[in-house]
Tab-separated table of C-alpha atoms and ligand atoms in Angstrom:
chain	number	residue	atom	x	y	z
D	1	MET	CA	99.397	94.088	128.587
D	2	GLY	CA	98.495	97.703	128.148
D	3	ASN	CA	94.768	97.765	128.674
D	4	LEU	CA	94.213	95.111	131.344
D	5	LYS	CA	97.236	96.199	133.351
D	6	GLU	CA	96.089	99.830	133.296
D	7	LYS	CA	92.541	98.840	134.246
D	8	PHE	CA	93.905	96.787	137.123
D	9	ALA	CA	95.990	99.703	138.389
D	10	GLU	CA	92.943	101.989	138.225
D	11	LYS	CA	90.983	99.518	140.382
D	12	ALA	CA	93.648	98.331	142.746
D	13	MET	CA	95.571	101.462	143.704
D	14	PRO	CA	92.609	103.425	145.149
D	15	LEU	CA	91.306	100.250	146.809
D	16	ALA	CA	94.661	99.702	148.512
D	17	VAL	CA	94.389	103.188	150.049
D	18	GLU	CA	90.739	102.619	151.009
D	19	ILE	CA	91.570	99.314	152.720
D	20	ARG	CA	94.478	100.845	154.625
D	21	ASN	CA	92.142	103.528	155.986
D	22	PHE	CA	89.432	100.940	156.739
D	23	VAL	CA	91.893	98.885	158.786
D	24	LYS	CA	93.062	101.985	160.666
D	25	GLU	CA	89.503	103.009	161.530
D	26	ASN	CA	88.315	99.514	162.477
D	27	ALA	CA	91.476	97.987	163.853
D	28	ASN	CA	89.869	96.821	167.119
D	29	VAL	CA	86.592	95.431	165.801
D	30	ALA	CA	86.434	91.717	166.781
D	31	LEU	CA	85.410	89.303	164.013
D	32	GLY	CA	84.827	86.169	166.046
D	33	GLU	CA	86.153	83.639	168.487
D	34	PHE	CA	87.700	80.278	167.932
D	35	THR	CA	87.934	77.130	169.973
D	36	VAL	CA	90.489	74.481	170.857
D	37	GLU	CA	88.780	72.174	168.339
D	38	ASP	CA	89.070	74.785	165.573
D	39	VAL	CA	92.818	74.880	166.061
D	40	TYR	CA	93.227	71.094	166.119
D	41	ALA	CA	90.864	70.664	163.143
D	42	GLY	CA	93.089	72.489	160.683
D	43	GLN	CA	91.923	76.052	161.454
D	44	LYS	CA	88.662	75.609	159.544
D	45	GLY	CA	86.293	78.451	160.259
D	46	ILE	CA	89.020	80.720	161.618
D	47	ILE	CA	89.101	83.866	159.507
D	48	GLY	CA	92.749	84.659	158.894
D	49	LEU	CA	93.127	85.215	155.172
D	50	LEU	CA	92.121	87.782	152.567
D	51	THR	CA	91.300	86.793	148.992
D	52	GLU	CA	89.499	89.144	146.636
D	53	THR	CA	89.001	86.826	143.668
D	54	SER	CA	86.357	84.437	145.044
D	55	LEU	CA	84.296	83.598	148.130
D	56	LEU	CA	82.847	80.279	149.236
D	57	ASP	CA	79.517	79.616	150.892
D	58	SER	CA	79.395	76.156	152.517
D	59	ASN	CA	75.957	75.395	151.132
D	60	GLU	CA	75.912	77.284	147.875
D	61	GLY	CA	79.497	76.736	146.718
D	62	ILE	CA	81.963	79.093	145.120
D	63	ARG	CA	81.251	82.565	143.747
D	64	PHE	CA	83.841	84.342	141.647
D	65	ARG	CA	83.495	88.066	142.260
D	66	GLY	CA	79.873	87.408	143.195
D	67	TYR	CA	79.057	85.150	140.234
D	68	SER	CA	78.123	81.485	140.737
D	69	ILE	CA	79.308	78.823	138.315
D	70	PRO	CA	75.937	78.615	136.484
D	71	GLU	CA	76.026	82.419	136.135
D	72	LEU	CA	79.579	82.350	134.801
D	73	ARG	CA	78.566	79.764	132.213
D	74	GLN	CA	75.936	82.225	131.043
D	75	LEU	CA	77.735	85.527	131.350
D	76	LEU	CA	81.431	85.120	130.575
D	77	PRO	CA	82.399	85.643	126.926
D	78	LYS	CA	82.453	82.580	124.677
D	79	VAL	CA	83.913	81.924	121.241
D	80	PRO	CA	81.374	82.890	118.535
D	81	GLY	CA	78.679	80.214	118.614
D	82	GLY	CA	80.300	78.655	121.692
D	83	THR	CA	78.567	77.274	124.763
D	84	GLU	CA	81.217	77.344	127.481
D	85	PRO	CA	82.988	80.323	129.079
D	86	LEU	CA	86.528	81.274	128.153
D	87	PRO	CA	88.870	80.988	131.161
D	88	GLU	CA	90.785	84.097	130.053
D	89	GLY	CA	87.539	85.958	130.783
D	90	LEU	CA	87.475	84.564	134.296
D	91	PHE	CA	91.044	85.807	134.808
D	92	TYR	CA	89.876	89.272	133.787
D	93	LEU	CA	86.887	89.043	136.141
D	94	MET	CA	89.070	87.951	139.064
D	95	LEU	CA	91.508	90.802	138.450
D	96	ILE	CA	89.112	93.625	137.643
D	97	GLY	CA	85.921	92.554	139.436
D	98	GLU	CA	83.766	93.170	136.363
D	99	LEU	CA	82.672	90.943	133.500
D	100	PRO	CA	84.877	91.367	130.414
D	101	THR	CA	83.728	91.878	126.848
D	102	TYR	CA	84.766	89.432	124.145
D	103	ASP	CA	87.289	92.048	122.954
D	104	ASP	CA	88.837	92.128	126.437
D	105	VAL	CA	89.272	88.359	126.199
D	106	LEU	CA	90.784	88.584	122.720
D	107	GLU	CA	93.281	91.110	124.030
D	108	ILE	CA	94.381	88.709	126.788
D	109	GLN	CA	94.638	85.873	124.264
D	110	ALA	CA	96.848	87.917	121.959
D	111	ASN	CA	99.005	89.091	124.824
D	112	TRP	CA	99.526	85.610	126.236
D	113	ALA	CA	100.203	84.157	122.774
D	114	ALA	CA	102.981	86.732	122.327
D	115	ARG	CA	104.596	85.665	125.622
D	116	SER	CA	104.209	81.942	125.178
D	117	GLU	CA	107.596	80.813	123.885
D	118	VAL	CA	109.095	78.474	126.463
D	119	PRO	CA	112.884	78.692	126.826
D	120	ALA	CA	114.672	75.570	125.565
D	121	HIS	CA	116.292	74.827	128.926
D	122	VAL	CA	112.849	74.138	130.444
D	123	TYR	CA	112.220	71.317	127.996
D	124	ALA	CA	115.793	70.098	128.469
D	125	ALA	CA	115.247	69.964	132.246
D	126	LEU	CA	112.090	67.900	131.730
D	127	ASP	CA	113.835	65.601	129.257
D	128	ALA	CA	116.529	64.915	131.844
D	129	MET	CA	113.929	63.307	134.133
D	130	PRO	CA	112.982	59.619	133.916
D	131	ILE	CA	109.812	59.115	131.890
D	132	THR	CA	108.271	57.459	134.960
D	133	THR	CA	108.419	60.713	136.966
D	134	HIS	CA	104.918	61.628	138.120
D	135	PRO	CA	103.498	64.381	135.876
D	136	MET	CA	102.899	66.628	138.911
D	137	THR	CA	106.584	66.368	139.854
D	138	GLN	CA	107.418	67.271	136.270
D	139	LEU	CA	105.050	70.240	136.413
D	140	THR	CA	106.664	71.637	139.543
D	141	MET	CA	110.100	71.139	138.022
D	142	ALA	CA	109.050	72.900	134.822
D	143	ILE	CA	107.704	75.886	136.763
D	144	MET	CA	110.960	76.056	138.687
D	145	ALA	CA	112.920	75.915	135.420
D	146	LEU	CA	110.749	78.755	134.061
D	147	GLN	CA	111.706	80.826	137.129
D	148	THR	CA	114.958	81.882	135.415
D	149	GLU	CA	112.696	84.309	133.510
D	150	SER	CA	111.226	86.058	136.550
D	151	VAL	CA	111.222	89.812	136.046
D	152	PHE	CA	110.131	90.296	139.668
D	153	ALA	CA	113.182	88.433	140.992
D	154	LYS	CA	115.489	90.362	138.655
D	155	ALA	CA	113.980	93.738	139.503
D	156	TYR	CA	114.031	93.022	143.250
D	157	ARG	CA	117.693	92.111	143.042
D	158	GLU	CA	118.382	95.392	141.270
D	159	GLY	CA	116.288	97.315	143.798
D	160	ILE	CA	112.687	98.440	143.319
D	161	ASN	CA	110.166	100.547	145.176
D	162	LYS	CA	107.517	98.563	147.099
D	163	LYS	CA	104.843	100.421	145.154
D	164	ASP	CA	105.980	98.664	141.989
D	165	TYR	CA	105.964	95.073	143.286
D	166	TRP	CA	102.549	94.414	141.784
D	167	SER	CA	103.637	95.555	138.325
D	168	TYR	CA	106.516	93.046	138.083
D	169	THR	CA	104.313	90.377	139.666
D	170	TYR	CA	101.710	91.085	136.993
D	171	GLU	CA	104.278	90.619	134.222
D	172	ASP	CA	105.527	87.327	135.671
D	173	VAL	CA	101.976	86.040	136.129
D	174	CYS	CA	100.991	86.732	132.521
D	175	THR	CA	104.146	85.130	131.157
D	176	LEU	CA	103.721	82.114	133.426
D	177	LEU	CA	100.048	81.662	132.466
D	178	ALA	CA	100.981	81.970	128.789
D	179	ARG	CA	103.588	79.216	129.074
D	180	LEU	CA	101.899	76.833	131.486
D	181	PRO	CA	99.708	75.004	128.921
D	182	LEU	CA	102.754	74.493	126.713
D	183	VAL	CA	104.820	72.860	129.451
D	184	ALA	CA	101.816	70.831	130.657
D	185	ALA	CA	101.188	69.527	127.130
D	186	TYR	CA	104.908	68.835	126.738
D	187	ILE	CA	104.824	66.743	129.918
D	188	TYR	CA	101.834	64.810	128.581
D	189	ARG	CA	103.337	64.106	125.169
D	190	ARG	CA	106.791	63.145	126.498
D	191	THR	CA	105.300	60.864	129.146
D	192	TYR	CA	102.570	59.154	127.149
D	193	LYS	CA	102.980	59.892	123.426
D	194	ASN	CA	106.603	58.993	122.662
D	195	GLY	CA	107.692	62.614	122.842
D	196	GLU	CA	105.791	63.485	119.660
D	197	HIS	CA	105.031	67.102	120.452
D	198	ILE	CA	102.383	69.284	118.836
D	199	PRO	CA	103.150	72.993	118.280
D	200	ALA	CA	100.782	75.611	119.680
D	201	ASP	CA	98.172	77.142	117.404
D	202	ALA	CA	98.034	80.881	118.112
D	203	LYS	CA	94.632	81.144	116.433
D	204	LEU	CA	93.016	79.101	119.193
D	205	ASP	CA	91.902	80.336	122.599
D	206	TRP	CA	93.928	79.362	125.694
D	207	ALA	CA	91.842	76.259	126.534
D	208	ALA	CA	91.352	75.007	122.970
D	209	ASN	CA	95.049	75.460	122.293
D	210	PHE	CA	95.828	73.340	125.348
D	211	ALA	CA	93.480	70.623	124.039
D	212	HIS	CA	95.156	70.897	120.629
D	213	MET	CA	98.662	70.517	122.092
D	214	LEU	CA	97.527	67.493	124.119
D	215	GLY	CA	96.496	65.978	120.788
D	216	ILE	CA	92.706	66.002	121.139
D	217	ASP	CA	91.419	68.246	118.363
D	218	GLN	CA	87.689	67.765	118.837
D	219	ASN	CA	85.298	70.659	119.151
D	220	GLU	CA	83.503	68.986	122.064
D	221	PHE	CA	86.775	68.484	123.924
D	222	TYR	CA	87.632	72.152	123.331
D	223	LYS	CA	84.318	72.953	125.044
D	224	LEU	CA	85.139	70.650	127.934
D	225	MET	CA	88.545	72.277	128.363
D	226	ARG	CA	86.994	75.763	128.467
D	227	LEU	CA	84.596	74.615	131.165
D	228	TYR	CA	87.220	72.572	133.038
D	229	LEU	CA	89.826	75.345	133.094
D	230	THR	CA	87.177	77.809	134.276
D	231	ILE	CA	85.645	75.832	137.135
D	232	HIS	CA	88.917	74.629	138.695
D	233	ALA	CA	90.494	78.094	138.804
D	234	ASP	CA	89.713	79.347	142.294
D	235	HIS	CA	88.067	78.254	145.562
D	236	GLU	CA	88.698	81.224	147.865
D	237	GLY	CA	91.946	81.540	149.790
D	238	GLY	CA	92.172	78.802	152.407
D	239	ASN	CA	92.513	75.667	150.268
D	240	VAL	CA	96.022	74.216	150.199
D	241	SER	CA	97.061	75.466	146.746
D	242	ALA	CA	95.659	78.984	147.156
D	243	HIS	CA	96.931	79.350	150.688
D	244	THR	CA	100.388	78.080	149.709
D	245	THR	CA	100.644	80.576	146.863
D	246	HIS	CA	99.724	83.383	149.218
D	247	LEU	CA	101.983	82.162	152.041
D	248	VAL	CA	105.075	81.646	149.887
D	249	GLY	CA	104.339	84.842	147.970
D	250	SER	CA	104.118	86.728	151.253
D	251	ALA	CA	107.872	86.251	151.643
D	252	LEU	CA	108.129	88.116	148.303
D	253	SER	CA	109.049	84.883	146.581
D	254	ASP	CA	108.255	85.510	142.924
D	255	PRO	CA	105.184	84.019	141.172
D	256	TYR	CA	107.151	81.038	139.832
D	257	LEU	CA	108.412	80.044	143.284
D	258	SER	CA	104.967	80.593	144.768
D	259	LEU	CA	103.115	78.580	142.132
D	260	ALA	CA	105.617	75.703	142.228
D	261	ALA	CA	105.044	75.439	145.979
D	262	ALA	CA	101.265	75.521	145.429
D	263	MET	CA	101.469	72.745	142.862
D	264	ASN	CA	103.248	70.554	145.398
D	265	GLY	CA	100.223	71.032	147.641
D	266	LEU	CA	97.806	70.352	144.793
D	267	ALA	CA	99.666	67.072	144.229
D	268	GLY	CA	98.413	65.733	147.578
D	269	PRO	CA	95.668	63.056	147.417
D	270	LEU	CA	93.394	64.963	149.799
D	271	HIS	CA	93.542	67.970	147.435
D	272	GLY	CA	94.027	67.968	143.650
D	273	LEU	CA	95.402	64.460	143.253
D	274	ALA	CA	91.938	63.214	144.237
D	275	ASN	CA	90.883	63.452	140.555
D	276	GLN	CA	93.476	60.797	139.701
D	277	GLU	CA	92.536	58.750	142.767
D	278	VAL	CA	88.834	58.724	141.844
D	279	ILE	CA	89.527	57.024	138.520
D	280	ARG	CA	91.991	54.567	140.055
D	281	TRP	CA	89.415	53.720	142.743
D	282	ILE	CA	86.627	53.186	140.179
D	283	PHE	CA	88.863	50.985	138.023
D	284	GLU	CA	89.835	48.881	141.040
D	285	MET	CA	86.135	48.537	141.824
D	286	ILE	CA	85.372	47.472	138.245
D	287	GLU	CA	88.170	44.935	138.355
D	288	GLU	CA	86.739	43.473	141.516
D	289	ILE	CA	83.023	43.529	140.743
D	290	GLY	CA	82.705	43.887	136.974
D	291	HIS	CA	81.943	46.538	134.352
D	292	ASP	CA	78.300	47.011	135.198
D	293	PRO	CA	78.142	47.286	138.985
D	294	SER	CA	74.721	47.534	140.618
D	295	GLU	CA	73.995	50.110	143.305
D	296	GLU	CA	74.320	47.324	145.898
D	297	ASP	CA	77.738	46.319	144.479
D	298	ILE	CA	78.907	49.920	144.689
D	299	ALA	CA	77.557	50.306	148.222
D	300	SER	CA	79.501	47.268	149.434
D	301	TYR	CA	82.663	48.492	147.701
D	302	ILE	CA	82.344	51.842	149.476
D	303	GLN	CA	81.849	50.016	152.783
D	304	LYS	CA	84.955	47.948	152.070
D	305	THR	CA	86.983	51.094	151.345
D	306	LEU	CA	85.872	52.613	154.655
D	307	THR	CA	86.535	49.395	156.590
D	308	GLU	CA	90.069	49.325	155.189
D	309	GLY	CA	90.600	52.782	156.694
D	310	LYS	CA	90.845	54.515	153.317
D	311	VAL	CA	89.042	57.594	152.038
D	312	VAL	CA	86.429	57.448	149.288
D	313	PRO	CA	88.082	59.832	146.812
D	314	GLY	CA	85.960	62.599	145.317
D	315	TYR	CA	83.686	62.772	148.352
D	316	GLY	CA	83.813	65.100	151.315
D	317	HIS	CA	85.112	68.618	151.645
D	318	ALA	CA	86.819	70.695	154.280
D	319	VAL	CA	84.359	73.568	153.909
D	320	LEU	CA	81.525	72.686	151.478
D	321	ARG	CA	78.417	71.051	152.928
D	322	GLN	CA	76.502	70.279	149.717
D	323	THR	CA	77.122	68.784	146.297
D	324	ASP	CA	79.903	70.868	144.782
D	325	PRO	CA	78.478	73.077	141.980
D	326	ARG	CA	81.636	72.224	140.050
D	327	PHE	CA	80.464	68.574	140.142
D	328	THR	CA	77.012	69.647	138.965
D	329	ALA	CA	78.428	71.707	136.072
D	330	GLN	CA	80.372	68.679	134.873
D	331	GLN	CA	77.337	66.451	135.297
D	332	GLU	CA	75.308	68.834	133.134
D	333	PHE	CA	78.019	68.770	130.497
D	334	ALA	CA	77.991	64.961	130.541
D	335	LYS	CA	74.185	64.848	130.286
D	336	THR	CA	74.436	66.955	127.127
D	337	TYR	CA	77.340	65.249	125.392
D	338	MET	CA	77.714	61.694	126.729
D	339	PRO	CA	74.582	60.562	128.583
D	340	ASP	CA	75.234	56.908	127.696
D	341	ASP	CA	78.921	56.758	128.580
D	342	LYS	CA	79.415	53.705	130.830
D	343	LEU	CA	81.981	55.229	133.168
D	344	VAL	CA	79.997	58.442	133.515
D	345	ASN	CA	76.985	56.359	134.472
D	346	ILE	CA	79.028	54.613	137.160
D	347	VAL	CA	80.001	58.063	138.512
D	348	TRP	CA	76.299	58.925	138.677
D	349	LYS	CA	75.457	55.628	140.394
D	350	ILE	CA	78.137	56.282	142.997
D	351	TYR	CA	76.502	59.679	143.555
D	352	LYS	CA	73.198	57.902	144.239
D	353	VAL	CA	74.554	55.639	146.975
D	354	ALA	CA	77.700	57.174	148.475
D	355	PRO	CA	76.253	60.182	150.361
D	356	GLN	CA	73.958	58.054	152.541
D	357	ILE	CA	76.730	55.598	153.421
D	358	LEU	CA	79.184	58.388	154.236
D	359	GLU	CA	76.516	60.192	156.260
D	360	ASN	CA	75.855	56.998	158.229
D	361	THR	CA	79.455	56.940	159.462
D	362	GLY	CA	78.418	59.835	161.706
D	363	LYS	CA	81.799	61.501	161.393
D	364	ILE	CA	82.184	62.664	157.786
D	365	LYS	CA	80.994	66.278	157.826
D	366	ASN	CA	80.225	66.483	154.113
D	367	PRO	CA	79.001	63.293	152.422
D	368	TRP	CA	78.574	64.981	149.027
D	369	PRO	CA	80.776	64.794	145.913
D	370	ASN	CA	83.425	67.412	145.215
D	371	VAL	CA	84.851	68.620	141.882
D	372	ASP	CA	87.173	65.621	141.561
D	373	ALA	CA	84.398	63.013	141.630
D	374	HIS	CA	83.410	63.747	138.038
D	375	SER	CA	86.307	65.191	136.095
D	376	GLY	CA	88.242	62.009	135.251
D	377	ALA	CA	85.253	60.286	133.634
D	378	LEU	CA	84.791	63.262	131.286
D	379	LEU	CA	88.450	63.249	130.275
D	380	LEU	CA	88.423	59.502	129.696
D	381	HIS	CA	85.454	59.875	127.379
D	382	TYR	CA	87.622	61.886	124.987
D	383	GLY	CA	90.517	59.444	125.149
D	384	LEU	CA	92.570	61.126	127.848
D	385	VAL	CA	93.065	57.864	129.710
D	386	GLU	CA	96.224	58.677	131.665
D	387	ALA	CA	94.823	59.423	135.134
D	388	ASP	CA	98.219	60.437	136.562
D	389	PHE	CA	98.054	63.495	134.299
D	390	TYR	CA	94.710	64.794	135.572
D	391	THR	CA	96.083	66.874	138.425
D	392	VAL	CA	98.353	68.722	135.998
D	393	MET	CA	95.201	69.880	134.195
D	394	PHE	CA	93.729	70.988	137.511
D	395	GLY	CA	96.990	72.852	138.134
D	396	VAL	CA	96.875	74.728	134.820
D	397	SER	CA	93.445	76.008	135.793
D	398	ARG	CA	94.226	76.671	139.465
D	399	ALA	CA	97.133	78.883	138.378
D	400	LEU	CA	94.621	81.415	136.995
D	401	GLY	CA	92.995	82.017	140.364
D	402	VAL	CA	95.938	81.833	142.712
D	403	LEU	CA	98.106	84.020	140.499
D	404	ALA	CA	95.364	86.618	140.047
D	405	SER	CA	95.216	86.677	143.850
D	406	LEU	CA	98.977	87.042	144.088
D	407	ILE	CA	98.829	90.187	141.942
D	408	TRP	CA	96.193	91.516	144.336
D	409	ASP	CA	98.372	90.590	147.346
D	410	ARG	CA	101.196	92.721	145.965
D	411	ALA	CA	98.892	95.581	144.929
D	412	LEU	CA	97.339	95.722	148.395
D	413	GLY	CA	100.757	95.459	150.015
D	414	LEU	CA	99.734	92.475	152.157
D	415	PRO	CA	102.517	91.649	154.624
D	416	ILE	CA	104.459	88.482	155.319
D	417	GLU	CA	102.170	85.823	156.813
D	418	ARG	CA	103.171	84.587	160.234
D	419	PRO	CA	100.391	83.075	162.374
D	420	LYS	CA	101.156	82.213	165.994
D	421	SER	CA	101.739	78.568	166.860
D	422	VAL	CA	101.577	77.083	170.364
D	423	THR	CA	102.459	73.804	172.069
D	424	TYR	CA	100.090	71.292	173.688
D	425	ASP	CA	101.498	72.372	177.033
D	426	TRP	CA	100.627	76.012	176.240
D	427	MET	CA	97.155	74.909	175.170
D	428	LYS	CA	96.518	73.003	178.427
D	429	LYS	CA	97.575	76.001	180.511
D	430	ALA	CA	95.434	78.385	178.447
D	431	VAL	CA	92.376	76.130	178.797
D	432	ALA	CA	92.940	75.752	182.573
D	433	ALA	CA	93.219	79.546	182.959
D	434	LYS	CA	90.005	80.094	180.944
D	435	LYS	CA	88.129	77.537	183.055
D	436	ALA	CA	89.412	79.074	186.303
D	437	ASN	CA	88.156	82.498	185.212
D	438	ALA	CA	84.785	81.224	183.986
B	1	CMX	N1	86.013	59.013	152.816
B	1	CMX	C1	86.323	58.489	154.018
B	1	CMX	N2	86.497	59.226	155.130
B	1	CMX	C2	86.312	60.559	155.019
B	1	CMX	C3	85.947	61.169	153.810
B	1	CMX	C4	85.816	60.348	152.676
B	1	CMX	N3	85.535	60.835	151.467
B	1	CMX	N4	85.834	62.500	154.025
B	1	CMX	C5	86.122	62.711	155.321
B	1	CMX	N5	86.413	61.551	155.920
B	1	CMX	C6	86.824	61.331	157.313
B	1	CMX	C7	88.099	62.096	157.597
B	1	CMX	O1	89.235	61.362	157.135
B	1	CMX	C8	88.024	62.234	159.109
B	1	CMX	O2	88.379	60.980	159.655
B	1	CMX	P1	89.146	60.875	161.084
B	1	CMX	O3	88.260	61.577	162.064
B	1	CMX	O4	89.284	59.416	161.283
B	1	CMX	O5	90.448	61.595	160.898
B	1	CMX	C9	86.522	62.431	159.338
B	1	CMX	O6	85.869	61.868	158.189
B	1	CMX	C10	86.108	63.889	159.471
B	1	CMX	O7	86.598	64.597	158.347
B	1	CMX	P2	85.860	65.903	157.811
B	1	CMX	O8	85.953	66.923	158.895
B	1	CMX	O9	84.535	65.552	157.282
B	1	CMX	O10	86.756	66.274	156.569
B	1	CMX	P3	88.152	67.041	156.546
B	1	CMX	O11	87.867	68.487	156.501
B	1	CMX	O12	89.089	66.561	157.591
B	1	CMX	O13	88.742	66.564	155.140
B	1	CMX	C11	88.742	66.093	152.840
B	1	CMX	C12	88.227	67.036	153.927
B	1	CMX	C13	88.372	66.652	151.475
B	1	CMX	C14	90.264	66.009	152.929
B	1	CMX	C15	88.078	64.711	153.044
B	1	CMX	O14	86.696	64.801	152.880
B	1	CMX	C16	88.640	63.631	152.142
B	1	CMX	O15	89.667	63.033	152.467
B	1	CMX	N6	87.983	63.381	150.955
B	1	CMX	C17	88.490	62.428	149.990
B	1	CMX	C18	89.628	63.062	149.197
B	1	CMX	C19	89.106	64.112	148.246
B	1	CMX	O16	88.160	63.888	147.501
B	1	CMX	N7	89.753	65.283	148.215
B	1	CMX	C20	89.445	66.342	147.251
B	1	CMX	C21	88.847	67.595	147.878
B	1	CMX	C22	88.601	68.663	146.841
B	1	CMX	C23	89.908	69.234	146.320
B	1	CMX	O17	90.624	69.885	147.107
B	1	CMX	O18	90.246	69.021	145.157
């Protein structure tokens, strides 16, 4: 990818030198303190990671290179006459730190289209799996099968200079991103559509082509896919999928190995699988209380879920403390294109009653909806009814952000990650010593 790769090198190489000098000059500046609770609560609030592509504010939500989601919807290039941003443009922004032109996006599209042929053995590996295999398991397997193509792994084996790690990583990332929608669509069609596959259409953009290969050739669904694949891409570095990519990549595992590991994390119900769980939970509710539940009906169903010791999927967040702007963006889309959709209206009713009930528990730190609370209802509207596939779609998008970050990791020469762990016994002694000295 001549242009983008060169632009990235022009940005990243001087910055790597600048950061090295910054660290040398400021090595002893303290950034904060952390408590026993912080450690036992999953390290939230402890600064220990570096991610250039995006930054989260607990109240405002995510910003990609300084741009909020509403700003990205305005400013990123769109197809002529289009209304939603093109995710290829977000990839450019995350890599370069500046908004791309439409021509920049077209260049990425052409480059990825040229790399997109998936080797036959990847499809054969998928076909060897039972049709009942969860789509996320299939996705991880497909990424692992694609790993045979890693130019980073090959070059490392042959011996390369550290300074060139980023370049091979870049090549792997672009090839992987080019092929990911094809394998995801293949998984969908083999699992749910009798293996009747639909060839890619190189004239379409990355998101519309994905929609086309899934079998939903509607202009409105193309728009949804552009929005969906943009907003799910990145959520700074500490979430399970981003952190896993960075952690595994820090061992110099190639991008395929790193992304496969990340997708296994995304497949957890407290992370990406929540989009599937939301729809399953709503359908169970409908089965129990009918198709047109009142706010009171929904409130008692939420109470029941909590009493049974289960989580209300789509609500809460490890770091956010407000309604997720990714939820709001999807709500706005729904208000424009499907204001009368029954399921969408149930999602909105849940939004009216759930936060107060969750707040009243006194323990849930964020009672507001996250990205997963809305996405399934939008997909269902366009006929994508197979909820078990939803996290694969999240994964296709998340790959953009975590892999852009992985290129940065290699360009900045970030080292192997190895935080210190301690035992409970160690912790008790440390606390006793602190108290004695207080
Ligand atoms: N329903 C019921 N209980 C919830 C809850 C919810 N939606 N959100 C948090 N809680 C509970 C926690 O399980 C925890 O309970 P215990 O003290 O009994 O262990 C307590 O409230 C405090 O948790 P927290 O500090 O508010 O939240 P965490 O940082 O531990 O967890 C998250 C964050 C997202 C895992 C949690 O809110 C949750 O399980 N939500 C539902 C699943 C979900 O929607 N996940 C998707 C997140 C977005 C994404 O990554 O895609």
